[in-house]
Amino acid sequence: GQQVMQIPQYQHVQEGEDFTTYCNSSTTLSNIQWYKQRPGGHPVFLIQLVKSGEVKKQKRLTFQFGEAKKNSSLHITATQTTDVGTYFCAGPLKGSGNTGKLIFGQGTTLQVKP
Amino acid sequence: DAGITQSPRYKITETGRQVTLMCHQTWSHSYMFWYRQDLGHGLRLIYYSAAADITDKGEVPDGYVVSRSKTENFPLTLESATRSQTSVYFCASSVGHQPQHFGDGTRLSIL
């Protein structure tokens, strides 16, 4: 069946270091969404990428959508303690049309040492 | 997001009991979703609803029942709770394929 895999599962960095999480889909995706979940919180939407090769930036966060629309990455430059949390990628469930049904990756949990 | 609320926030119950988790949204979003979150599995879709009186199964529907008599409410019922249903449950809503807005979650423990 359709799968969305994220690596790494966990990452510990020193504050100020960069961080990257990778998302790989078994199928081509029409779009990919990224969510952040703070410890004890709920997922919060960050961004959606739609076009092949698309790159979007939000301050220190850079999101990329692969040329084949099967992979994506989130890169954080100079991490801060406020970046702590779990980052999820999600794509439309195959065959779901415009229902909004998503399949999520397992998430990458980021810990930042001050 | 204050527009989507879940209750209760925490619940402890025993195996075999029926449990209902509530979800209420004030945006009039047509689509609503129930997920469970477990370590190592991320978020898995239990059920979703495209509109009032329209519901469909997700990835892990067994043991769960949903209803949606009104657009704003989407309760999730565990008819006979099992320990494997101990999890954090999130409700979400959206306008079609637009990004989903999540509630604060319900932490459910089944003893």
CSV table of C-alpha atoms in Angstrom, one decimal:
chain,number,residue,atom,x,y,z
A,1,GLY,CA,0.0,0.0,0.0
A,2,GLN,CA,0.9,3.7,-0.1
A,3,GLN,CA,3.6,4.7,2.3
A,4,VAL,CA,5.2,7.9,3.4
A,5,MET,CA,8.5,7.5,5.2
A,6,GLN,CA,10.5,10.1,7.1
A,7,ILE,CA,14.1,10.0,8.2
A,8,PRO,CA,15.6,10.4,10.7
A,9,GLN,CA,13.0,9.4,13.4
A,10,TYR,CA,14.9,11.4,16.0
A,11,GLN,CA,17.5,14.2,15.8
A,12,HIS,CA,19.4,15.9,18.6
A,13,VAL,CA,21.3,19.0,17.7
A,14,GLN,CA,23.2,21.8,19.5
A,15,GLU,CA,21.5,25.1,19.3
A,16,GLY,CA,22.8,26.9,16.3
A,17,GLU,CA,23.3,23.8,14.2
A,18,ASP,CA,21.4,23.0,11.1
A,19,PHE,CA,18.7,20.3,10.8
A,20,THR,CA,17.2,18.5,7.9
A,21,THR,CA,14.4,15.9,7.7
A,22,TYR,CA,13.5,13.9,4.6
A,23,CYS,CA,10.2,12.6,3.5
A,24,ASN,CA,9.8,9.9,0.9
A,25,SER,CA,6.6,8.7,-0.7
A,26,SER,CA,6.0,5.4,-2.4
A,27,THR,CA,3.7,7.2,-4.9
A,28,THR,CA,3.8,10.5,-6.8
A,29,LEU,CA,2.0,13.2,-4.8
A,30,SER,CA,-0.1,16.0,-6.1
A,31,ASN,CA,1.1,18.1,-3.2
A,32,ILE,CA,2.9,17.7,0.1
A,33,GLN,CA,2.1,19.4,3.4
A,34,TRP,CA,4.3,19.9,6.5
A,35,TYR,CA,3.1,20.1,10.0
A,36,LYS,CA,4.8,20.8,13.3
A,37,GLN,CA,3.8,19.4,16.7
A,38,ARG,CA,5.2,20.9,19.8
A,39,PRO,CA,5.6,18.5,22.8
A,40,GLY,CA,2.2,17.9,24.3
A,41,GLY,CA,0.5,19.9,21.5
A,42,HIS,CA,-1.3,19.3,18.3
A,43,PRO,CA,-0.1,19.3,14.7
A,44,VAL,CA,0.0,22.8,13.2
A,45,PHE,CA,0.1,23.4,9.5
A,46,LEU,CA,3.4,24.9,8.2
A,47,ILE,CA,3.3,24.9,4.5
A,48,GLN,CA,2.1,23.2,1.3
A,49,LEU,CA,4.1,22.5,-1.8
A,50,VAL,CA,2.5,21.8,-5.1
A,51,LYS,CA,4.9,22.2,-8.0
A,52,SER,CA,7.7,19.9,-9.0
A,53,GLY,CA,11.0,21.2,-7.7
A,54,GLU,CA,9.3,23.9,-5.7
A,55,VAL,CA,11.3,25.6,-2.9
A,56,LYS,CA,9.7,27.7,-0.2
A,57,LYS,CA,11.2,29.6,2.7
A,58,GLN,CA,9.8,30.6,6.0
A,59,LYS,CA,12.5,32.6,7.9
A,60,ARG,CA,15.0,29.9,8.8
A,61,LEU,CA,12.9,27.0,7.4
A,62,THR,CA,13.4,25.9,3.8
A,63,PHE,CA,11.0,23.4,2.2
A,64,GLN,CA,11.7,21.5,-1.0
A,65,PHE,CA,9.5,19.3,-3.2
A,66,GLY,CA,11.4,16.9,-5.4
A,67,GLU,CA,11.4,16.9,-9.2
A,68,ALA,CA,9.5,13.6,-9.3
A,69,LYS,CA,7.1,14.8,-6.6
A,70,LYS,CA,7.9,11.7,-4.5
A,71,ASN,CA,10.1,13.3,-1.9
A,72,SER,CA,10.5,16.4,0.1
A,73,SER,CA,12.7,17.9,2.7
A,74,LEU,CA,12.6,20.5,5.5
A,75,HIS,CA,15.8,22.3,6.4
A,76,ILE,CA,16.2,24.5,9.5
A,77,THR,CA,19.2,26.8,9.5
A,78,ALA,CA,20.7,27.7,12.9
A,79,THR,CA,18.2,25.8,15.1
A,80,GLN,CA,16.7,27.5,18.2
A,81,THR,CA,15.1,26.0,21.2
A,82,THR,CA,11.8,27.1,19.8
A,83,ASP,CA,12.2,24.6,16.9
A,84,VAL,CA,11.8,21.7,19.3
A,85,GLY,CA,9.0,19.4,18.3
A,86,THR,CA,8.0,16.7,15.8
A,87,TYR,CA,7.8,17.6,12.1
A,88,PHE,CA,5.4,15.6,9.9
A,89,CYS,CA,5.1,15.5,6.2
A,90,ALA,CA,1.7,14.4,4.7
A,91,GLY,CA,0.4,13.8,1.2
A,92,PRO,CA,-3.0,13.1,-0.3
A,93,LEU,CA,-4.2,9.5,0.2
A,94,LYS,CA,-4.1,7.7,-3.1
A,95,GLY,CA,-7.5,7.6,-4.7
A,96,SER,CA,-9.0,10.1,-2.3
A,97,GLY,CA,-9.7,12.8,-4.9
A,98,ASN,CA,-10.4,16.2,-3.3
A,99,THR,CA,-11.5,14.7,0.0
A,100,GLY,CA,-8.5,16.1,1.9
A,101,LYS,CA,-7.7,12.6,3.2
A,102,LEU,CA,-4.0,12.6,4.1
A,103,ILE,CA,-1.3,10.0,4.7
A,104,PHE,CA,1.2,11.1,7.3
A,105,GLY,CA,4.9,10.2,7.7
A,106,GLN,CA,5.9,8.9,11.1
A,107,GLY,CA,7.5,12.3,11.9
A,108,THR,CA,11.0,13.4,12.9
A,109,THR,CA,11.4,14.5,16.5
A,110,LEU,CA,13.9,17.4,16.9
A,111,GLN,CA,15.6,18.0,20.2
A,112,VAL,CA,17.7,21.2,20.6
A,113,LYS,CA,20.3,21.5,23.3
A,114,PRO,CA,20.7,25.1,24.5
B,1,ASP,CA,-7.0,26.8,17.1
B,2,ALA,CA,-10.0,27.9,19.2
B,3,GLY,CA,-12.3,27.0,16.3
B,4,ILE,CA,-12.0,23.2,16.9
B,5,THR,CA,-12.4,21.8,20.4
B,6,GLN,CA,-12.2,18.2,21.7
B,7,SER,CA,-13.5,16.8,24.9
B,8,PRO,CA,-12.6,15.4,27.2
B,9,ARG,CA,-8.9,16.2,27.2
B,10,TYR,CA,-8.0,13.2,29.3
B,11,LYS,CA,-10.0,10.0,29.8
B,12,ILE,CA,-9.2,6.8,31.7
B,13,THR,CA,-11.6,3.9,31.3
B,14,GLU,CA,-11.7,0.1,31.5
B,15,THR,CA,-11.7,-2.5,28.8
B,16,GLY,CA,-15.1,-3.3,27.5
B,17,ARG,CA,-16.6,0.1,28.3
B,18,GLN,CA,-18.1,2.3,25.7
B,19,VAL,CA,-16.3,5.7,25.3
B,20,THR,CA,-17.3,8.7,23.2
B,21,LEU,CA,-14.8,11.4,22.2
B,22,MET,CA,-16.4,14.7,21.2
B,23,CYS,CA,-15.2,17.1,18.5
B,24,HIS,CA,-16.8,20.4,17.7
B,25,GLN,CA,-15.8,23.0,15.1
B,26,THR,CA,-17.1,26.5,14.5
B,27,TRP,CA,-15.7,27.1,11.0
B,28,SER,CA,-18.4,25.2,9.1
B,29,HIS,CA,-15.7,23.2,7.5
B,30,SER,CA,-17.2,20.4,5.4
B,31,TYR,CA,-14.5,17.9,6.0
B,32,MET,CA,-13.7,16.4,9.4
B,33,PHE,CA,-11.2,13.7,10.4
B,34,TRP,CA,-10.3,11.5,13.4
B,35,TYR,CA,-6.7,10.4,13.8
B,36,ARG,CA,-4.9,8.3,16.4
B,37,GLN,CA,-1.3,9.0,17.3
B,38,ASP,CA,1.0,6.3,18.6
B,39,LEU,CA,4.7,6.3,18.9
B,40,GLY,CA,6.4,5.1,15.7
B,41,HIS,CA,3.2,5.4,13.7
B,42,GLY,CA,2.6,9.1,13.3
B,43,LEU,CA,-1.0,10.0,12.7
B,44,ARG,CA,-3.3,7.3,11.3
B,45,LEU,CA,-6.7,8.1,9.9
B,46,ILE,CA,-9.6,6.4,11.7
B,47,TYR,CA,-12.6,7.9,10.0
B,48,TYR,CA,-13.4,10.9,8.0
B,49,SER,CA,-16.6,12.8,7.0
B,50,ALA,CA,-17.1,14.9,3.9
B,51,ALA,CA,-20.3,16.5,5.2
B,52,ALA,CA,-23.2,15.9,7.5
B,53,ASP,CA,-24.4,12.3,7.2
B,54,ILE,CA,-21.5,11.3,5.0
B,55,THR,CA,-18.8,9.3,6.7
B,56,ASP,CA,-16.1,6.9,5.5
B,57,LYS,CA,-13.5,4.6,6.9
B,58,GLY,CA,-9.9,5.5,7.1
B,59,GLU,CA,-6.8,3.4,7.6
B,60,VAL,CA,-7.6,1.9,11.0
B,61,PRO,CA,-11.4,2.0,11.6
B,62,ASP,CA,-11.9,-1.3,13.4
B,63,GLY,CA,-13.5,-0.9,16.8
B,64,TYR,CA,-14.6,2.7,16.2
B,65,VAL,CA,-17.9,4.2,15.1
B,66,VAL,CA,-18.6,7.8,14.0
B,67,SER,CA,-21.6,9.9,13.3
B,68,ARG,CA,-22.2,13.4,11.9
B,69,SER,CA,-25.7,14.6,12.2
B,70,LYS,CA,-24.6,18.2,12.3
B,71,THR,CA,-21.8,19.9,10.3
B,72,GLU,CA,-20.1,21.1,13.5
B,73,ASN,CA,-20.0,17.9,15.4
B,74,PHE,CA,-18.1,14.7,14.7
B,75,PRO,CA,-18.1,12.3,17.7
B,76,LEU,CA,-16.0,9.2,17.8
B,77,THR,CA,-17.2,6.2,19.8
B,78,LEU,CA,-15.3,3.2,21.0
B,79,GLU,CA,-18.0,0.6,21.3
B,80,SER,CA,-16.1,-1.8,23.5
B,81,ALA,CA,-12.7,-0.3,24.5
B,82,THR,CA,-9.6,-2.5,24.3
B,83,ARG,CA,-6.1,-1.8,25.6
B,84,SER,CA,-4.8,-1.5,22.1
B,85,GLN,CA,-7.0,1.6,21.7
B,86,THR,CA,-5.0,3.5,24.3
B,87,SER,CA,-3.7,6.4,22.3
B,88,VAL,CA,-3.9,10.2,21.7
B,89,TYR,CA,-6.8,11.0,19.5
B,90,PHE,CA,-6.9,14.1,17.3
B,91,CYS,CA,-9.9,15.6,15.5
B,92,ALA,CA,-9.2,17.8,12.5
B,93,SER,CA,-11.2,19.8,10.0
B,94,SER,CA,-10.6,21.3,6.6
B,95,VAL,CA,-12.1,22.8,3.5
B,96,GLY,CA,-11.6,20.0,1.0
B,97,HIS,CA,-7.9,19.5,0.2
B,98,GLN,CA,-6.8,22.6,2.1
B,99,PRO,CA,-4.6,22.2,5.2
B,100,GLN,CA,-6.2,20.6,8.2
B,101,HIS,CA,-6.8,22.3,11.5
B,102,PHE,CA,-6.3,20.1,14.5
B,103,GLY,CA,-7.9,20.1,18.0
B,104,ASP,CA,-5.9,19.8,21.1
B,105,GLY,CA,-6.4,16.0,21.3
B,106,THR,CA,-7.8,13.6,23.8
B,107,ARG,CA,-5.4,11.3,25.8
B,108,LEU,CA,-7.2,8.1,26.3
B,109,SER,CA,-6.0,5.3,28.6
B,110,ILE,CA,-7.7,2.0,28.7
B,111,LEU,CA,-6.9,-0.2,31.7
